[in-house]
Amino acid sequence: MSAMHEMTIASCGGPTLRLVPAPWRLKGSGLVMLLKSNTEQLKQQISLPSEYKESLSKVFNILMLVNYEESNCGPYQELLFIPGTIDLGDKRLPSISNIFVSSETSVVNGRNNWGIPKNRCDFSWDKDANGVIRVTSSVEGQSFFNIEYRGHGPQFPANTAWIPKKLKTLGQIWEDQRFVFAPKAKGKARHARITSLNVASSHFPEISLQQLITAFEITNFDMDFPVPDITALRHDTNT
């Protein structure tokens, strides 16, 4: 991206952060987990934002763990949860409720560009000689997400072009605006075996391996995050 399209802001007492507008192009690898949980029990979790508890409906949940080796704001790691769909006025779409990234620049731009409610945390991401990947996410030295997994079996092509538009279009609410966008991605996938999973509900929706439907290791992917459709939310001023 051309430097003329970037701005900088000074965070309070911290380093200067770049504002990098959409669209973005990202490359990396990661894990996608498809889960099924009880909707009412999910709504009771303290880490799920209140706006999701009000209108959440779901067929399944999605957890993604991503190591972005390249992005418009530099490399970073990411952990996110899509609990299902929420009411966005004239439509109902999947929405990211909880998301942590390792980069403060990603936090700021994710919120500004797409209304994604990013927060920052630290990641420990290791892969041993046997291909076992261990990831820990922590805030102020306290871990809240620990997983161990390994890809297995043959690889096959993966492409969001094969997914119906309604399922791959996301809707986010942030600062009285609605953001609607459909990321595009393609890469290689294979099944993943999750051998260990521990989640602290204080920071992230509590899930277990009993809720797992299937999981995939994704490698060598290219992802495009487009310019979103942004509309201002109307508030009823009548009393």
Coordinates of C-alpha atoms in Angstrom, one line a residue, residues 10 13 48 51 57 104 106 133 159 163 168 171 182 193 222-224 236:
A10 CA 0.1 8.6 18.7
G13 CA 2.0 7.2 26.3
L48 CA -19.7 -12.8 25.3
E51 CA -25.2 -7.2 22.2
S57 CA -28.9 -17.4 16.8
E104 CA -1.7 -2.9 18.7
S106 CA -3.9 -4.5 14.1
I133 CA 1.7 -26.9 17.1
N159 CA -11.3 -21.5 -1.4
I163 CA -18.9 -21.0 0.1
K168 CA -19.0 -15.9 4.3
G171 CA -21.6 -8.1 10.0
A182 CA -17.0 -10.7 2.8
R193 CA -6.3 -33.4 15.3
D222 CA -3.9 -15.6 0.7
M223 CA -6.7 -13.5 2.2
D224 CA -8.3 -10.3 1.0
D236 CA -35.2 5.9 18.0

